[in-house]
Amino acid sequence: MNQRLLVAASLLFGACAYAQQPAPVIRFDSVPDPVKLPKDMHLGEVTGVAVNSKGHVFVFSRGGTSGPAYAAAAAQLLEFDKDGKFIREIGKNLYAWSFAHTVRVDAQDNIWATDKGSDIVVKFNPQGRVVMVFGRKQEASDEETGPVKHPKPPLPPEIGRFRQVTDVTWDPAGNTYISDGYINSRVAKADKNGKWLKSFGEPGNKPGQLNTPHSIAADAQGNIYVADRGNRRIQVFDGEGKLLREIRIDVPFDPAALPAIGAVPDAAKLEAAGSLLTQAPGAPWTVCITPGPNHVLYTSDAYPGRIYKLSLDGKVLGVLGESGKQLKQFGWIHEIACPSENVLYVAELLNWRVQKLILHP
């Protein structure tokens, strides 16, 4: 029986073996000033970036801040044309805006924003009007309204509600998958009309369990790739939530590399203590899958601050970048847009910017 279990495990997690191999360094350039802001408009922490079919770039930033120092509203969604010229602000003073997290654009050029602070996902049409809302923010009139707690064991999740939601994606049938998030640690599924279908995943570190599902993407077959950041892995599910495989990234790096902020993480100590592995090397903060015909996956970590190019079965095809403040360096990449295999846009928290990268593999 033990031998059978070992065989089953090797089949399920075979992709992990790929990620242990050395990977080539990809040469790349960073385009200076890829987006041009109007006078007296500034980005805050840039949490999200997306590109539509026209090449327009959408930037979700913790700018436009209003309110007190603690729990200020910090979310602003901006659109730029393919040359980086500012077009408009979308959803100015929107009820959902609280603490920006990610922005995505679907196949019909609808714009979707996830707000961690309000626990809401908003779908805008290409004209910038709200057409669908998932979740509900806390009511200002309720006595218990305040920062969301992290009880142990966690409270059971509710249908239709989120706790610190993080990201959204869609399968070829138009179903919506929402990563929910810092507390519930699950994936919610709704149909193309917004009808709640199910959720899968729960807090934990076992196969199929999640610890801060931070980013989510779907491939052409409708498989769902979840950046299980706190567990330092990407888990791949089918559209019904069946675990297909996991991908772990363990690529050698310079031991003298410095983090973008904070002390050098000791992954072994973190793991031994049962702590979050958010800062550990290879912990995925992002997932982005390129359009066809050659699908590849891009992901990134906070330390040593690199971007990784992977095949969909988990083989690391190349790495690029490092932590830092200059062009071609990164300060906590929070989202990647990958409109093609060799053009990437990255949203950085610590450097308050978007970089446009041209890869030369």
CSV table of C-alpha atoms in Angstrom, one decimal, residues 63-282:
chain,number,residue,atom,x,y,z
A,63,GLY,CA,-3.3,56.4,-4.7
A,64,GLY,CA,-6.0,58.9,-4.4
A,65,THR,CA,-5.9,58.3,-0.7
A,66,SER,CA,-8.5,59.9,1.5
A,67,GLY,CA,-9.4,59.5,5.2
A,68,PRO,CA,-7.4,59.0,8.4
A,69,ALA,CA,-3.9,57.5,8.5
A,70,TYR,CA,-5.3,54.2,9.7
A,71,ALA,CA,-8.0,52.6,7.4
A,72,ALA,CA,-7.8,55.3,4.8
A,73,ALA,CA,-9.6,54.6,1.5
A,74,ALA,CA,-6.7,53.8,-0.9
A,75,ALA,CA,-7.7,52.7,-4.4
A,76,GLN,CA,-7.6,54.4,-7.8
A,77,LEU,CA,-8.1,52.7,-11.2
A,78,LEU,CA,-6.4,54.5,-14.1
A,79,GLU,CA,-6.4,53.7,-17.9
A,80,PHE,CA,-3.6,54.5,-20.3
A,81,ASP,CA,-3.4,54.0,-24.1
A,82,LYS,CA,-0.9,51.7,-25.8
A,83,ASP,CA,1.7,54.5,-25.8
A,84,GLY,CA,1.2,55.2,-22.1
A,85,LYS,CA,-0.9,58.4,-22.5
A,86,PHE,CA,-3.4,58.9,-19.7
A,87,ILE,CA,-7.0,58.4,-20.8
A,88,ARG,CA,-9.2,58.4,-17.7
A,89,GLU,CA,-9.8,57.4,-14.1
A,90,ILE,CA,-12.4,54.7,-13.8
A,91,GLY,CA,-14.8,54.6,-10.9
A,92,LYS,CA,-13.7,57.7,-9.1
A,93,ASN,CA,-15.1,57.7,-5.5
A,94,LEU,CA,-16.6,54.3,-6.1
A,95,TYR,CA,-18.4,52.8,-3.1
A,96,ALA,CA,-16.2,49.6,-3.4
A,97,TRP,CA,-12.9,51.5,-3.2
A,98,SER,CA,-11.1,50.8,0.1
A,99,PHE,CA,-7.8,49.0,-0.4
A,100,ALA,CA,-6.8,48.1,-4.0
A,101,HIS,CA,-5.6,44.6,-4.7
A,102,THR,CA,-5.7,43.5,-8.4
A,103,VAL,CA,-7.2,44.4,-11.8
A,104,ARG,CA,-7.9,42.0,-14.7
A,105,VAL,CA,-9.4,42.4,-18.1
A,106,ASP,CA,-11.5,39.5,-19.6
A,107,ALA,CA,-11.9,38.3,-23.2
A,108,GLN,CA,-14.6,40.9,-23.8
A,109,ASP,CA,-12.5,43.8,-22.5
A,110,ASN,CA,-14.5,44.1,-19.3
A,111,ILE,CA,-12.4,45.4,-16.4
A,112,TRP,CA,-12.5,43.6,-13.1
A,113,ALA,CA,-11.2,45.1,-9.9
A,114,THR,CA,-10.7,43.3,-6.6
A,115,ASP,CA,-10.6,45.4,-3.4
A,116,LYS,CA,-9.1,43.7,-0.4
A,117,GLY,CA,-10.4,46.3,2.0
A,118,SER,CA,-14.1,46.3,1.0
A,119,ASP,CA,-14.2,42.5,0.2
A,120,ILE,CA,-15.7,43.3,-3.1
A,121,VAL,CA,-15.1,42.4,-6.8
A,122,VAL,CA,-16.4,44.8,-9.3
A,123,LYS,CA,-17.0,44.2,-13.0
A,124,PHE,CA,-16.9,47.3,-15.3
A,125,ASN,CA,-17.9,47.2,-18.9
A,126,PRO,CA,-15.4,48.7,-21.4
A,127,GLN,CA,-17.1,52.1,-21.1
A,128,GLY,CA,-16.2,52.0,-17.4
A,129,ARG,CA,-19.7,51.5,-15.9
A,130,VAL,CA,-20.4,49.0,-13.1
A,131,VAL,CA,-22.3,46.0,-14.5
A,132,MET,CA,-21.7,43.3,-11.8
A,133,VAL,CA,-20.7,43.2,-8.1
A,134,PHE,CA,-19.6,40.3,-6.0
A,135,GLY,CA,-19.5,40.5,-2.2
A,136,ARG,CA,-20.5,43.2,0.2
A,137,LYS,CA,-18.5,45.6,2.3
A,138,GLN,CA,-19.1,46.1,6.0
A,139,GLU,CA,-21.9,48.4,6.8
A,140,ALA,CA,-20.8,51.8,8.2
A,141,SER,CA,-23.7,51.8,10.6
A,142,ASP,CA,-23.0,48.5,12.3
A,143,GLU,CA,-21.4,48.5,15.7
A,144,GLU,CA,-19.1,45.5,14.9
A,145,THR,CA,-17.7,47.1,11.7
A,146,GLY,CA,-13.9,47.3,11.9
A,147,PRO,CA,-10.7,45.5,10.8
A,148,VAL,CA,-11.4,41.8,9.8
A,149,LYS,CA,-10.1,39.4,12.4
A,150,HIS,CA,-8.0,36.3,11.8
A,151,PRO,CA,-9.5,33.8,14.4
A,152,LYS,CA,-8.0,30.4,14.9
A,153,PRO,CA,-9.7,28.2,13.9
A,154,PRO,CA,-11.1,30.4,11.2
A,155,LEU,CA,-14.8,31.2,11.0
A,156,PRO,CA,-16.7,29.3,8.3
A,157,PRO,CA,-17.0,31.2,5.0
A,158,GLU,CA,-20.3,32.5,3.8
A,159,ILE,CA,-21.8,32.0,0.3
A,160,GLY,CA,-21.5,35.2,-1.7
A,161,ARG,CA,-19.2,37.0,0.8
A,162,PHE,CA,-15.5,37.3,1.0
A,163,ARG,CA,-12.8,38.1,3.6
A,164,GLN,CA,-9.9,40.1,2.1
A,165,VAL,CA,-10.5,39.0,-1.5
A,166,THR,CA,-7.4,39.0,-3.8
A,167,ASP,CA,-8.0,38.2,-7.5
A,168,VAL,CA,-10.3,36.9,-10.2
A,169,THR,CA,-10.1,34.9,-13.5
A,170,TRP,CA,-12.4,33.1,-16.0
A,171,ASP,CA,-12.5,29.8,-17.8
A,172,PRO,CA,-13.3,29.5,-21.5
A,173,ALA,CA,-17.0,29.0,-20.7
A,174,GLY,CA,-17.1,32.4,-18.9
A,175,ASN,CA,-17.3,31.1,-15.4
A,176,THR,CA,-15.7,33.4,-12.8
A,177,TYR,CA,-13.2,32.2,-10.2
A,178,ILE,CA,-12.4,34.5,-7.3
A,179,SER,CA,-9.5,33.9,-4.9
A,180,ASP,CA,-10.8,34.6,-1.4
A,181,GLY,CA,-8.2,35.4,0.0
A,182,TYR,CA,-6.2,36.2,3.2
A,183,ILE,CA,-8.7,34.7,5.6
A,184,ASN,CA,-11.1,32.3,3.9
A,185,SER,CA,-8.3,30.8,1.8
A,186,ARG,CA,-10.6,29.3,-0.8
A,187,VAL,CA,-11.7,29.8,-4.5
A,188,ALA,CA,-15.2,30.8,-5.2
A,189,LYS,CA,-16.9,29.9,-8.6
A,190,ALA,CA,-19.8,31.7,-10.3
A,191,ASP,CA,-21.3,31.3,-13.7
A,192,LYS,CA,-21.2,33.9,-16.5
A,193,ASN,CA,-24.4,35.4,-15.2
A,194,GLY,CA,-23.0,35.8,-11.7
A,195,LYS,CA,-24.8,32.9,-10.1
A,196,TRP,CA,-22.8,31.4,-7.2
A,197,LEU,CA,-22.0,27.8,-8.0
A,198,LYS,CA,-19.6,26.5,-5.4
A,199,SER,CA,-16.3,27.1,-3.6
A,200,PHE,CA,-13.3,24.8,-3.1
A,201,GLY,CA,-10.3,24.9,-0.9
A,202,GLU,CA,-9.9,25.7,2.8
A,203,PRO,CA,-7.2,27.0,5.2
A,204,GLY,CA,-4.3,24.7,5.7
A,205,ASN,CA,-1.1,23.3,4.1
A,206,LYS,CA,-2.2,19.9,2.9
A,207,PRO,CA,-2.8,19.1,-0.8
A,208,GLY,CA,-5.8,21.1,-1.9
A,209,GLN,CA,-5.7,23.4,1.1
A,210,LEU,CA,-4.6,27.0,0.8
A,211,ASN,CA,-2.8,29.7,2.8
A,212,THR,CA,-3.4,33.1,1.3
A,213,PRO,CA,-4.4,32.4,-2.3
A,214,HIS,CA,-3.0,35.6,-3.6
A,215,SER,CA,-3.3,35.4,-7.4
A,216,ILE,CA,-5.3,33.2,-9.8
A,217,ALA,CA,-5.3,32.4,-13.6
A,218,ALA,CA,-6.9,29.9,-16.0
A,219,ASP,CA,-5.5,28.1,-19.0
A,220,ALA,CA,-7.2,27.4,-22.3
A,221,GLN,CA,-8.5,24.0,-20.9
A,222,GLY,CA,-10.2,25.7,-17.9
A,223,ASN,CA,-7.6,24.6,-15.4
A,224,ILE,CA,-7.2,27.0,-12.5
A,225,TYR,CA,-3.7,28.0,-11.3
A,226,VAL,CA,-3.7,29.4,-7.7
A,227,ALA,CA,-0.7,31.2,-6.2
A,228,ASP,CA,-0.8,29.6,-2.8
A,229,ARG,CA,1.6,32.1,-1.4
A,230,GLY,CA,1.7,31.2,2.2
A,231,ASN,CA,2.4,27.6,1.3
A,232,ARG,CA,5.1,28.6,-1.2
A,233,ARG,CA,3.5,26.7,-4.1
A,234,ILE,CA,1.2,27.0,-7.1
A,235,GLN,CA,-1.7,24.6,-7.0
A,236,VAL,CA,-3.5,23.6,-10.2
A,237,PHE,CA,-7.2,22.5,-10.0
A,238,ASP,CA,-9.7,21.6,-12.6
A,239,GLY,CA,-12.8,23.8,-12.9
A,240,GLU,CA,-14.6,21.8,-10.3
A,241,GLY,CA,-11.9,22.1,-7.7
A,242,LYS,CA,-10.2,18.7,-8.1
A,243,LEU,CA,-6.4,19.1,-7.4
A,244,LEU,CA,-4.4,18.2,-10.5
A,245,ARG,CA,-0.8,19.0,-9.4
A,246,GLU,CA,1.3,21.5,-7.5
A,247,ILE,CA,4.3,23.4,-8.7
A,248,ARG,CA,7.2,24.4,-6.3
A,249,ILE,CA,9.9,26.8,-7.5
A,250,ASP,CA,13.3,26.1,-6.0
A,251,VAL,CA,15.9,27.8,-8.3
A,252,PRO,CA,19.4,28.6,-6.9
A,253,PHE,CA,20.1,32.3,-6.3
A,254,ASP,CA,23.0,34.4,-5.0
A,255,PRO,CA,23.0,33.9,-1.2
A,256,ALA,CA,24.3,37.5,-0.9
A,257,ALA,CA,21.0,38.8,-2.5
A,258,LEU,CA,19.3,41.4,-0.3
A,259,PRO,CA,15.5,41.7,0.1
A,260,ALA,CA,13.6,44.7,-1.1
A,261,ILE,CA,12.7,45.5,2.5
A,262,GLY,CA,13.3,43.7,5.8
A,263,ALA,CA,15.7,41.0,6.9
A,264,VAL,CA,16.8,38.1,4.8
A,265,PRO,CA,14.2,35.4,5.3
A,266,ASP,CA,15.2,32.0,6.7
A,267,ALA,CA,12.9,29.7,4.8
A,268,ALA,CA,13.8,26.6,6.9
A,269,LYS,CA,13.1,28.4,10.2
A,270,LEU,CA,9.8,29.8,8.9
A,271,GLU,CA,8.7,26.4,7.7
A,272,ALA,CA,9.8,24.7,10.9
A,273,ALA,CA,7.8,27.2,12.9
A,274,GLY,CA,4.7,26.7,10.8
A,275,SER,CA,4.8,30.4,9.8
A,276,LEU,CA,3.6,32.0,6.5
A,277,LEU,CA,6.1,31.5,3.7
A,278,THR,CA,5.2,34.7,2.0
A,279,GLN,CA,8.8,36.0,2.0
A,280,ALA,CA,10.5,32.7,1.3
A,281,PRO,CA,12.3,32.2,-2.0
A,282,GLY,CA,10.0,30.9,-4.7
